[in-house]
PDB file of C-alpha atoms in Angstrom:
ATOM      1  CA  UNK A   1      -5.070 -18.889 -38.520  1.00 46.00           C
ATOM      2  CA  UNK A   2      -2.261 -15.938 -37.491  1.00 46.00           C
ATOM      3  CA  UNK A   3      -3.214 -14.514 -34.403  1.00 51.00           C
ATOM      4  CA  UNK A   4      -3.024 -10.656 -34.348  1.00 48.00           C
ATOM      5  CA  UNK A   5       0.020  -9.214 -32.214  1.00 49.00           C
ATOM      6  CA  UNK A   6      -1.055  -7.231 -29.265  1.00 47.00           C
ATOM      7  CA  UNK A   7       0.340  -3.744 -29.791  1.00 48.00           C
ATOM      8  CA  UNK A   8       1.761  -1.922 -26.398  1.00 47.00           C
ATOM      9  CA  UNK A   9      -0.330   1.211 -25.744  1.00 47.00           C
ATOM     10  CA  UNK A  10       1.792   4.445 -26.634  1.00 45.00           C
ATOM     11  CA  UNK A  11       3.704   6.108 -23.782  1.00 46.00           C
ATOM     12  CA  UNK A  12       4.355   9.426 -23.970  1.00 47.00           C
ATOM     13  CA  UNK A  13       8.111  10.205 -23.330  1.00 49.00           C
ATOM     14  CA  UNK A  14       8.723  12.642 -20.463  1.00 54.00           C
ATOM     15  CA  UNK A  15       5.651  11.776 -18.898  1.00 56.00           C
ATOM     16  CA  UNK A  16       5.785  11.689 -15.220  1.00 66.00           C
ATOM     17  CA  UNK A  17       3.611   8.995 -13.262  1.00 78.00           C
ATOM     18  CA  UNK A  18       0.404  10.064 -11.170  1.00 91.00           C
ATOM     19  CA  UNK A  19       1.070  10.648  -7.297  1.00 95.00           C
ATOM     20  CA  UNK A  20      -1.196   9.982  -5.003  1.00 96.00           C
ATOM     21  CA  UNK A  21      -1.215  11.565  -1.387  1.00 96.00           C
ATOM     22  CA  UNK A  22      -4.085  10.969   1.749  1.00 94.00           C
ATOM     23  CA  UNK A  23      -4.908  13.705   3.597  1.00 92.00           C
ATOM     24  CA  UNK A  24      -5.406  13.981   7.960  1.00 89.00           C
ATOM     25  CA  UNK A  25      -9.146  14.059   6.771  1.00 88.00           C
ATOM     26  CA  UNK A  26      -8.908  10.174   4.765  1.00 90.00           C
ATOM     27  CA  UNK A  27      -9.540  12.419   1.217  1.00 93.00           C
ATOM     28  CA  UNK A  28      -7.219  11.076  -1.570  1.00 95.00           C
ATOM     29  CA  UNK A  29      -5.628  13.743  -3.178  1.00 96.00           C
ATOM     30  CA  UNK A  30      -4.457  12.192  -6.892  1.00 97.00           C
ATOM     31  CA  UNK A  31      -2.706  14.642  -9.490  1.00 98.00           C
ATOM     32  CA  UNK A  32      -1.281  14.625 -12.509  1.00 97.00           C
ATOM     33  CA  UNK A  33       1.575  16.573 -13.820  1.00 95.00           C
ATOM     34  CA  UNK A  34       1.407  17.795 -17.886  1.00 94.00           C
ATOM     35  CA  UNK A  35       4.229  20.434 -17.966  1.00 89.00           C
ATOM     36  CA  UNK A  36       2.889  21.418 -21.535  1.00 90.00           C
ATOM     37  CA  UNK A  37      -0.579  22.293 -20.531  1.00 94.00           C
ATOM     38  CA  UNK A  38      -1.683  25.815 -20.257  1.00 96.00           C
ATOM     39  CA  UNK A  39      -4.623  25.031 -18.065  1.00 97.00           C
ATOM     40  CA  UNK A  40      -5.238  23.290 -14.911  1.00 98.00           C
ATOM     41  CA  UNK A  41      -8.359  20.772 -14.644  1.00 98.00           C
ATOM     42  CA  UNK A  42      -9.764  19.980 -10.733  1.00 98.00           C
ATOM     43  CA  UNK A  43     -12.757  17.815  -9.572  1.00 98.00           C
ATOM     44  CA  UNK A  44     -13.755  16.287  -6.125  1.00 97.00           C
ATOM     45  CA  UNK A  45     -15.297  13.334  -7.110  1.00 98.00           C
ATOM     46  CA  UNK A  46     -18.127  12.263  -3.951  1.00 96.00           C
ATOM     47  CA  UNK A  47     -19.179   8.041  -3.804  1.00 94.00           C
ATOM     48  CA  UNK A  48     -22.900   8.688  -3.876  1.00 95.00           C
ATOM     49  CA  UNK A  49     -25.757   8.543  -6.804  1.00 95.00           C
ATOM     50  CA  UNK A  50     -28.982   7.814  -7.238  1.00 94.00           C
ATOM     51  CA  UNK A  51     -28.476   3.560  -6.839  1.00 92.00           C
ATOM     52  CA  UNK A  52     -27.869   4.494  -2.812  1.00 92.00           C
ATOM     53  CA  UNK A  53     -30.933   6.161  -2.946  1.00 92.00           C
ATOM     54  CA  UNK A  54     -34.364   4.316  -1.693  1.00 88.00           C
ATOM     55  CA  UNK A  55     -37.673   4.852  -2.780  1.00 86.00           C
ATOM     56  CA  UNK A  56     -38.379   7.316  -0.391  1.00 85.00           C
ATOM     57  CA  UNK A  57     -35.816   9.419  -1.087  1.00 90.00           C
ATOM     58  CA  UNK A  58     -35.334   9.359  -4.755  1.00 93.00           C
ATOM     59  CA  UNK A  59     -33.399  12.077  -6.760  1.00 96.00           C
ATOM     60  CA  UNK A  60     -31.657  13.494  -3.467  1.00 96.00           C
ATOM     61  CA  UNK A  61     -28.016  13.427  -4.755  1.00 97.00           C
ATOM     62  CA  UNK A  62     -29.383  14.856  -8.282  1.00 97.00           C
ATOM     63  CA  UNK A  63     -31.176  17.478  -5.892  1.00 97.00           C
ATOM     64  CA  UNK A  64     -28.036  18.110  -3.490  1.00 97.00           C
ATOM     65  CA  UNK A  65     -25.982  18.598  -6.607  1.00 96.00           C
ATOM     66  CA  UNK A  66     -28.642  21.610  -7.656  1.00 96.00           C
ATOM     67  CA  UNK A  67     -28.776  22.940  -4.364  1.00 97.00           C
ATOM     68  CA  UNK A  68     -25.260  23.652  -3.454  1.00 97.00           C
ATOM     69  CA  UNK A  69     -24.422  25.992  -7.019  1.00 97.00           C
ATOM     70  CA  UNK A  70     -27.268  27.960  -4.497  1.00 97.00           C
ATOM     71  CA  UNK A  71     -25.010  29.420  -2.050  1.00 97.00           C
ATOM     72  CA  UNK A  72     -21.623  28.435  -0.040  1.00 97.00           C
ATOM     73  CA  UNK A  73     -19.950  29.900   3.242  1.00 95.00           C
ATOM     74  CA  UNK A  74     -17.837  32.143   1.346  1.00 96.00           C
ATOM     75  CA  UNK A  75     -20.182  33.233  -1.431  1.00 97.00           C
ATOM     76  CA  UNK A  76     -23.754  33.035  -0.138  1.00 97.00           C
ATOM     77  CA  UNK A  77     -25.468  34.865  -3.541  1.00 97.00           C
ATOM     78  CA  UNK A  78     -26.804  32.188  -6.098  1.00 95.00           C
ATOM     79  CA  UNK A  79     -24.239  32.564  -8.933  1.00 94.00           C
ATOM     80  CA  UNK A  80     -21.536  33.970  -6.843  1.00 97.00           C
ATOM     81  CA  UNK A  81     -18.837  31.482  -6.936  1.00 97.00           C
ATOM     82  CA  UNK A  82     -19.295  30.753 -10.704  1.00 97.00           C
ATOM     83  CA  UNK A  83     -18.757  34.402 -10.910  1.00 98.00           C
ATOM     84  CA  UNK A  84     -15.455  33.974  -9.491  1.00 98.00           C
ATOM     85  CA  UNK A  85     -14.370  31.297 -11.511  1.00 98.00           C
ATOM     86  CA  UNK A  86     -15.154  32.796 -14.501  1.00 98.00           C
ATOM     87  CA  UNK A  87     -13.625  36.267 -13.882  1.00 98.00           C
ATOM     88  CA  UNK A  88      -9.926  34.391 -14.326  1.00 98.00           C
ATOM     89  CA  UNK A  89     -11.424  32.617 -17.468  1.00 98.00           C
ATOM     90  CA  UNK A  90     -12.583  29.307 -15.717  1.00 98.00           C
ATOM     91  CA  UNK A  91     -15.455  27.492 -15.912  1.00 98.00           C
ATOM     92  CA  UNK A  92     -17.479  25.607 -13.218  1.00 98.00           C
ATOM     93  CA  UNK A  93     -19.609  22.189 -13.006  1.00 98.00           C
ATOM     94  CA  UNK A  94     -21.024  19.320 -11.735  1.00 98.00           C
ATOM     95  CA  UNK A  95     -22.708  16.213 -12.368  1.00 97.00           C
ATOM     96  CA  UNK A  96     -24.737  13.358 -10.511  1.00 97.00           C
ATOM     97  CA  UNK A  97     -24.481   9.648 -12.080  1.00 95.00           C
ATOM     98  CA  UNK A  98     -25.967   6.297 -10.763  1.00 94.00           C
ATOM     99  CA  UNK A  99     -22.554   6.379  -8.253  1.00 93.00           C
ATOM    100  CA  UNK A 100     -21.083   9.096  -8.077  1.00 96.00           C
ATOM    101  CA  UNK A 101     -21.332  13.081  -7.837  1.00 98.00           C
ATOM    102  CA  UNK A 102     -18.445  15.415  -9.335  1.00 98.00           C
ATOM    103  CA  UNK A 103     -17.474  18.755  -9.109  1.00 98.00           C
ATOM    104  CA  UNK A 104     -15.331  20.113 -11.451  1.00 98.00           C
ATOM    105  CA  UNK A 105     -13.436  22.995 -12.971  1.00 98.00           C
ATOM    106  CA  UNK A 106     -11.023  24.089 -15.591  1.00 98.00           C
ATOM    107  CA  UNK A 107      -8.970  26.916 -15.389  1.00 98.00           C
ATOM    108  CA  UNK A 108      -5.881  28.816 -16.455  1.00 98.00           C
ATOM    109  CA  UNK A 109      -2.792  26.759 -14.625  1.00 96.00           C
ATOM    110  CA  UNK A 110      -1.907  29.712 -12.540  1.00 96.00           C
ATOM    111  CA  UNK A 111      -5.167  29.481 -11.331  1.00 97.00           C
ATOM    112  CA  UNK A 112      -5.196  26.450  -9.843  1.00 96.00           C
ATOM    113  CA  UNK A 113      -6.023  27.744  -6.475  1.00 95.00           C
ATOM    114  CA  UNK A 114      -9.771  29.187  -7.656  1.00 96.00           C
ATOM    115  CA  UNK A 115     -10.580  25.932  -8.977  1.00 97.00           C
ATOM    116  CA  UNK A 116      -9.198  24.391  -5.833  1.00 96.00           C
ATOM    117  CA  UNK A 117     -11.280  26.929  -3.922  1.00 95.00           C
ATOM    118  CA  UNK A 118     -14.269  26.247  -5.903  1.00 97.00           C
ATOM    119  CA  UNK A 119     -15.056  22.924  -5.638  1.00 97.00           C
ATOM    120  CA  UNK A 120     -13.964  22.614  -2.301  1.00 95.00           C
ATOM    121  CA  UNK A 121     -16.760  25.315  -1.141  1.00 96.00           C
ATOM    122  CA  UNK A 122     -19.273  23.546  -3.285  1.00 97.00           C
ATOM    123  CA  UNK A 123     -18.682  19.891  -1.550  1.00 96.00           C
ATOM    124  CA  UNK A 124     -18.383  20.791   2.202  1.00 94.00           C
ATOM    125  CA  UNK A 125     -19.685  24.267   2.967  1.00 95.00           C
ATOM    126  CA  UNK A 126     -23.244  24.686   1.101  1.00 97.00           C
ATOM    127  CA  UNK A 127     -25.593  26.719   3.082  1.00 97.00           C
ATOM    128  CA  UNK A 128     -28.571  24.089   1.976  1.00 97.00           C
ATOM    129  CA  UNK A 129     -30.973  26.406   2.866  1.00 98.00           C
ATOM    130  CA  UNK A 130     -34.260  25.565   3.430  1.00 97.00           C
ATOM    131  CA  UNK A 131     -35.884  28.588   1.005  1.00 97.00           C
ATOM    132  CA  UNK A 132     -33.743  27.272  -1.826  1.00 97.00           C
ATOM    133  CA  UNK A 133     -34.583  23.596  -1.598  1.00 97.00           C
ATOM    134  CA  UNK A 134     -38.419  25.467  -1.934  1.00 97.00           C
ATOM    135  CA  UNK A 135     -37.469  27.167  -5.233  1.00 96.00           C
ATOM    136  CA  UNK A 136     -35.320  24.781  -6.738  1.00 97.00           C
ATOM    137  CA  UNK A 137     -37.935  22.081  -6.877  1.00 97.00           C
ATOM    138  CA  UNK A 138     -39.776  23.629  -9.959  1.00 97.00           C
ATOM    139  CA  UNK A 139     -36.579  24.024 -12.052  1.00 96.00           C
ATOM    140  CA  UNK A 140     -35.701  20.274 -11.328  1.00 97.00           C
ATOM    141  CA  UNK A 141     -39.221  18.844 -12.068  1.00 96.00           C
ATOM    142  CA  UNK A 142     -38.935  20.432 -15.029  1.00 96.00           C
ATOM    143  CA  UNK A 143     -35.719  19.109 -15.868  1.00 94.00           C
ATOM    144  CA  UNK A 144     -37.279  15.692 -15.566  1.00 94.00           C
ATOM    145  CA  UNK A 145     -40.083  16.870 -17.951  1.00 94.00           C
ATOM    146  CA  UNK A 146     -37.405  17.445 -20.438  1.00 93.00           C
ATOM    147  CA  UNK A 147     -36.118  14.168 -19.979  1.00 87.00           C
ATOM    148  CA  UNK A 148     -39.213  12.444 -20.478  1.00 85.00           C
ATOM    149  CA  UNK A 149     -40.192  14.359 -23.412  1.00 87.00           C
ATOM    150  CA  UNK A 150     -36.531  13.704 -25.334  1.00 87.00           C
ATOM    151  CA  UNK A 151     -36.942  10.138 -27.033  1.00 87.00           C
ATOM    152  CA  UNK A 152     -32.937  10.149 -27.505  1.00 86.00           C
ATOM    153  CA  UNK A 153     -32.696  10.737 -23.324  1.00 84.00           C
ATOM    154  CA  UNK A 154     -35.852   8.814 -22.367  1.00 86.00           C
ATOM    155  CA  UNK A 155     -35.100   5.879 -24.443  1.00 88.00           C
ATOM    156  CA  UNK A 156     -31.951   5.099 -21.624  1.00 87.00           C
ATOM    157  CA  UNK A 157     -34.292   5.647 -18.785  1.00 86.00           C
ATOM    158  CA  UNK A 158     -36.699   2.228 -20.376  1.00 87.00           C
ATOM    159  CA  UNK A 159     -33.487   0.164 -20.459  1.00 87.00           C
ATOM    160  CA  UNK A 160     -32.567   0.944 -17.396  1.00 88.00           C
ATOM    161  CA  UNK A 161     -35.779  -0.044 -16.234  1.00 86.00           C
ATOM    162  CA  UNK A 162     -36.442  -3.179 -18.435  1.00 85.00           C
ATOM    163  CA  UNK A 163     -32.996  -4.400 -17.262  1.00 83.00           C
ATOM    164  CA  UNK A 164     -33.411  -3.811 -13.298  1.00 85.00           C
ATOM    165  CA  UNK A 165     -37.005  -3.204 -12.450  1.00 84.00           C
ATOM    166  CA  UNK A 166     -37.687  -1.408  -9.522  1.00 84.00           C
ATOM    167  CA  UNK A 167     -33.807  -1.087  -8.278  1.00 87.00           C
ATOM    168  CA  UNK A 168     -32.571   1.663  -8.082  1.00 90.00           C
ATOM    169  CA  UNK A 169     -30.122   1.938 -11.013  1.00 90.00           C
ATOM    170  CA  UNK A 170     -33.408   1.044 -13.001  1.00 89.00           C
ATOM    171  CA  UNK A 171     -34.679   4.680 -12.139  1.00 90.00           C
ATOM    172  CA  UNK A 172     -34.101   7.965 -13.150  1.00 93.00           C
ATOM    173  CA  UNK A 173     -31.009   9.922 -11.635  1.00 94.00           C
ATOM    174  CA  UNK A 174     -33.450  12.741 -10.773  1.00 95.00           C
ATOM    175  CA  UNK A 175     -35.888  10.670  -9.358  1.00 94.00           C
ATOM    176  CA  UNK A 176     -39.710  11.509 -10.141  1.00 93.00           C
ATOM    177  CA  UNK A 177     -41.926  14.557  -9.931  1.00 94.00           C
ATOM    178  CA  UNK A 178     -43.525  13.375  -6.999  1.00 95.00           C
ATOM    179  CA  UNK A 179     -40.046  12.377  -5.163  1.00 95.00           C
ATOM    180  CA  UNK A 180     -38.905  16.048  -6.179  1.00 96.00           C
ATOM    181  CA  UNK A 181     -41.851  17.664  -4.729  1.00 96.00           C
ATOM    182  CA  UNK A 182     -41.741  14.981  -1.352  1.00 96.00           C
ATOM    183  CA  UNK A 183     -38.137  16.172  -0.874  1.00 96.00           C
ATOM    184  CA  UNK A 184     -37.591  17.898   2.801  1.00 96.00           C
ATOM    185  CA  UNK A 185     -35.105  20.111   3.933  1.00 96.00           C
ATOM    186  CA  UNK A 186     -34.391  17.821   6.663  1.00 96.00           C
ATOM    187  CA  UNK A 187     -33.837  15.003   3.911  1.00 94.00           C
ATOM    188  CA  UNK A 188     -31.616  17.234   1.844  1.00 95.00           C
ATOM    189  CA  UNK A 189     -29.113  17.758   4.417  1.00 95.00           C
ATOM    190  CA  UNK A 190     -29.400  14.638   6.058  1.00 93.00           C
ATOM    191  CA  UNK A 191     -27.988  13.060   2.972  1.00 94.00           C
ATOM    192  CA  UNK A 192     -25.230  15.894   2.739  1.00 95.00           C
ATOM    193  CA  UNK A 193     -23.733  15.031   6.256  1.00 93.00           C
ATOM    194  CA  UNK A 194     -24.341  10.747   5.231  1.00 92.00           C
ATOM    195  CA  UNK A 195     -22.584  11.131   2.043  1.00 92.00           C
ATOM    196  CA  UNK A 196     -20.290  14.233   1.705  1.00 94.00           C
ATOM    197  CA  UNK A 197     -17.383  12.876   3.874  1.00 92.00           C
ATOM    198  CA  UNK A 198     -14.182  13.681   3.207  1.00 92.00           C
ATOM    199  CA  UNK A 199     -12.884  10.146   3.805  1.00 91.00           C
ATOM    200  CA  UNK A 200     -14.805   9.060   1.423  1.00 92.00           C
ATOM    201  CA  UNK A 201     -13.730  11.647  -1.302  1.00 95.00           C
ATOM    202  CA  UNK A 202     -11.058  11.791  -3.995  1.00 96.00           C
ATOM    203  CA  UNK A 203      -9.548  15.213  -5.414  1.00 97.00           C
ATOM    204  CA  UNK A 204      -8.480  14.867  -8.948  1.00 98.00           C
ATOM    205  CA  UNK A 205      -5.843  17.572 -10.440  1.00 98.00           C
ATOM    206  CA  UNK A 206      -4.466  17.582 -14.078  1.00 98.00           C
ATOM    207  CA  UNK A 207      -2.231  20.433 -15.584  1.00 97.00           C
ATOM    208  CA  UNK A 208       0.553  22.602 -14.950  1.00 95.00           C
ATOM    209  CA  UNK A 209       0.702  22.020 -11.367  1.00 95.00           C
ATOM    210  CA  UNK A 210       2.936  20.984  -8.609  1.00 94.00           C
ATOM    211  CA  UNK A 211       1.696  17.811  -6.491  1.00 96.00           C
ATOM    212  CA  UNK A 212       2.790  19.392  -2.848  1.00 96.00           C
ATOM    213  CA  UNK A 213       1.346  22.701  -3.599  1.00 95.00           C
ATOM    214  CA  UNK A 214      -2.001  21.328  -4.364  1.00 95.00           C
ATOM    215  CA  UNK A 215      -1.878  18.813  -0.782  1.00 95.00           C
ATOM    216  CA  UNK A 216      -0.485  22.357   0.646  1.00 93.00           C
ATOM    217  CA  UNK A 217      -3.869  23.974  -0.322  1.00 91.00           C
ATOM    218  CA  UNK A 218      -6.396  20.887   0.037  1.00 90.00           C
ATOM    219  CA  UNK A 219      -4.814  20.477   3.343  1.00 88.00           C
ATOM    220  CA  UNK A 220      -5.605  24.305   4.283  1.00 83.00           C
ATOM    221  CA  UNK A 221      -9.812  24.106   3.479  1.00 75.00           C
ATOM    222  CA  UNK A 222     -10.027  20.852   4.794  1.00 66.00           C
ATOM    223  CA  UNK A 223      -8.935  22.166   8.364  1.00 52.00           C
ATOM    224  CA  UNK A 224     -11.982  23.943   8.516  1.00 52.00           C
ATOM    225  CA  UNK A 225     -14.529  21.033   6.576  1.00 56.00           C
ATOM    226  CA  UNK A 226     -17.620  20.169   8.479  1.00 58.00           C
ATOM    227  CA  UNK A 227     -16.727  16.778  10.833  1.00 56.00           C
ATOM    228  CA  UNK A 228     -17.834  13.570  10.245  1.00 64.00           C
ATOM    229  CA  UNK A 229     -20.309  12.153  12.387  1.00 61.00           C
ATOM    230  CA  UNK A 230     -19.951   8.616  13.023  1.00 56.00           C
ATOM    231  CA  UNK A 231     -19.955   6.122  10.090  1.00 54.00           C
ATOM    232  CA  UNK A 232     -21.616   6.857   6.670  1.00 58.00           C
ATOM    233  CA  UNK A 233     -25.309   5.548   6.316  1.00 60.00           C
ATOM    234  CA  UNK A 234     -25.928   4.041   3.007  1.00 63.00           C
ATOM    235  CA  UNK A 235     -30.201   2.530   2.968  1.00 60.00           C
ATOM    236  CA  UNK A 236     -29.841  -1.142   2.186  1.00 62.00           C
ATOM    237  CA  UNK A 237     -30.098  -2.131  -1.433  1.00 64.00           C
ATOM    238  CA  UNK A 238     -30.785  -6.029  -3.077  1.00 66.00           C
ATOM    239  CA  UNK A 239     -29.157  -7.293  -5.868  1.00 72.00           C
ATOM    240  CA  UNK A 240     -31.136  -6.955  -9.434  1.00 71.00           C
ATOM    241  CA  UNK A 241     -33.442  -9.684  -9.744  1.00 72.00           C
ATOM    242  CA  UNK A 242     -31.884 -12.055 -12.525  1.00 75.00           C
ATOM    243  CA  UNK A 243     -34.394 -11.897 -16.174  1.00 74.00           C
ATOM    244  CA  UNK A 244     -36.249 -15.120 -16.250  1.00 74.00           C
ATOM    245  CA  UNK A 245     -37.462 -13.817 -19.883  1.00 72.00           C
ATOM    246  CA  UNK A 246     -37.033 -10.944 -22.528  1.00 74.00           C
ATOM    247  CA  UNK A 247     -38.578  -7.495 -21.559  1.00 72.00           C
ATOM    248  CA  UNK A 248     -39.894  -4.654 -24.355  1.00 74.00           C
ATOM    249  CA  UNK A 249     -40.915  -2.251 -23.876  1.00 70.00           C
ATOM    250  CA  UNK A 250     -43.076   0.823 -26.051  1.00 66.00           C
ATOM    251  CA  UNK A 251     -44.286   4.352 -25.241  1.00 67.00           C
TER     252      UNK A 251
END
């Protein structure tokens, strides 16, 4: 038997390496420069998802992730900063998985600073307020609705369940109806100052841009970031209980 050679990946020539650079604050600042690109690409990528989440408080990051496209410091109208983004041809984003919650954007490379600006206003100045945690709750239970009535989406929300029970990673990123409508304003931001730490935080840049000018401006809004207050809370979680036997499940 001739074993198959193992093929080097492809490197592309000219290609400078990643550099990496820690803020005052503990945030990682990691960039990537592609000379040939015509657009830049920034996230802020936060360590918290729905498996740091406990029963009672199920769907929170999903929720927090809603909540701050509400309203920041700087742009306080609903809509408002994805206004700005898109008036230099960017777009805006986010996302909430089982560990992590991103904010991203794409946008022209001489642009960088919007983007910059953008996600940085989403992640640590939100207004959270308390009448849009009211009105939001609707829109998300019905978001879960959607879920549940999508075989292709719902049929990953019964593995997850077979495989892990009641753990958290075996439940929904959103959480349930009834966790949605049990969700507090106190709750909300609670988990905001807990997990939205800047030490805990990385700050991803691809594109035409220069390393030092992006720690220049990441630097600059993180002078005036919310401070941390003691260390970050995470509710104990156990392990998955091992499968003694198959599951199945049908609905």
């Amino acid at each position: 038997m001739t074993a198959t050679p193992v093929r080097a990946r492809p490197r592309v020539v000219g290609a400078p390496a990643h550099r990496r650079t820690v803020l005052p604050s503990g945030m990682r600042v990691v960039t990537q420069a592609m000379p040939g690109a015509r657009s830049a690409s920034v996230a802020i990528f936060v360590p918290v998802g729905s498996r740091h989440e406990d029963d009672a408080h199920a769907g929170l990051s999903h929720f927090l992730e809603h909540l701050v496209f509400k309203g920041t410091r700087e742009h306080p109208e609903a809509g408002a900063l994805s206004q700005v983004v898109e008036s230099v041809g960017g777009s805006v984003n986010a996302s909430t998985d089982r560990e992590l919650t991103v904010f991203s954007s794409k946008v022209p490379a001489e642009r960088t600073d919007v983007a910059l600006h953008a996600v940085s206003e989403l992640a640590l100045h939100p207004l959270l307020r308390h009448a849009d945690l009211t009105s939001e709750k609707p829109v998300i239970a019905d978001e879960i609705r959607m879920y549940v009535d999508s075989p292709s989406d719902h049929v990953f929300t019964l593995f997850d369940e077979l495989l892990y029970g009641r753990h958290p990673l075996g439940r929904e990123i959103a959480g349930t109806i009834g966790s949605v409508r049990r969700a507090t304003h106190a709750g909300v931001v609670g988990h905001w100052r807990a997990a939205y730490r800047p030490s805990g935080m990385v700050l991803a840049v691809a594109g035409a841009i220069d390393h030092d000018e992006v720690v220049r401006s990441a630097s600059d809004w993180h002078a005036a970031g919310p401070p941390e207050e003691g260390p970050a809370r995470r509710p104990p979680v156990a392990a998955p209980a091992p499968q003694a036997a198959p599951r199945g499940a049908l609905r």
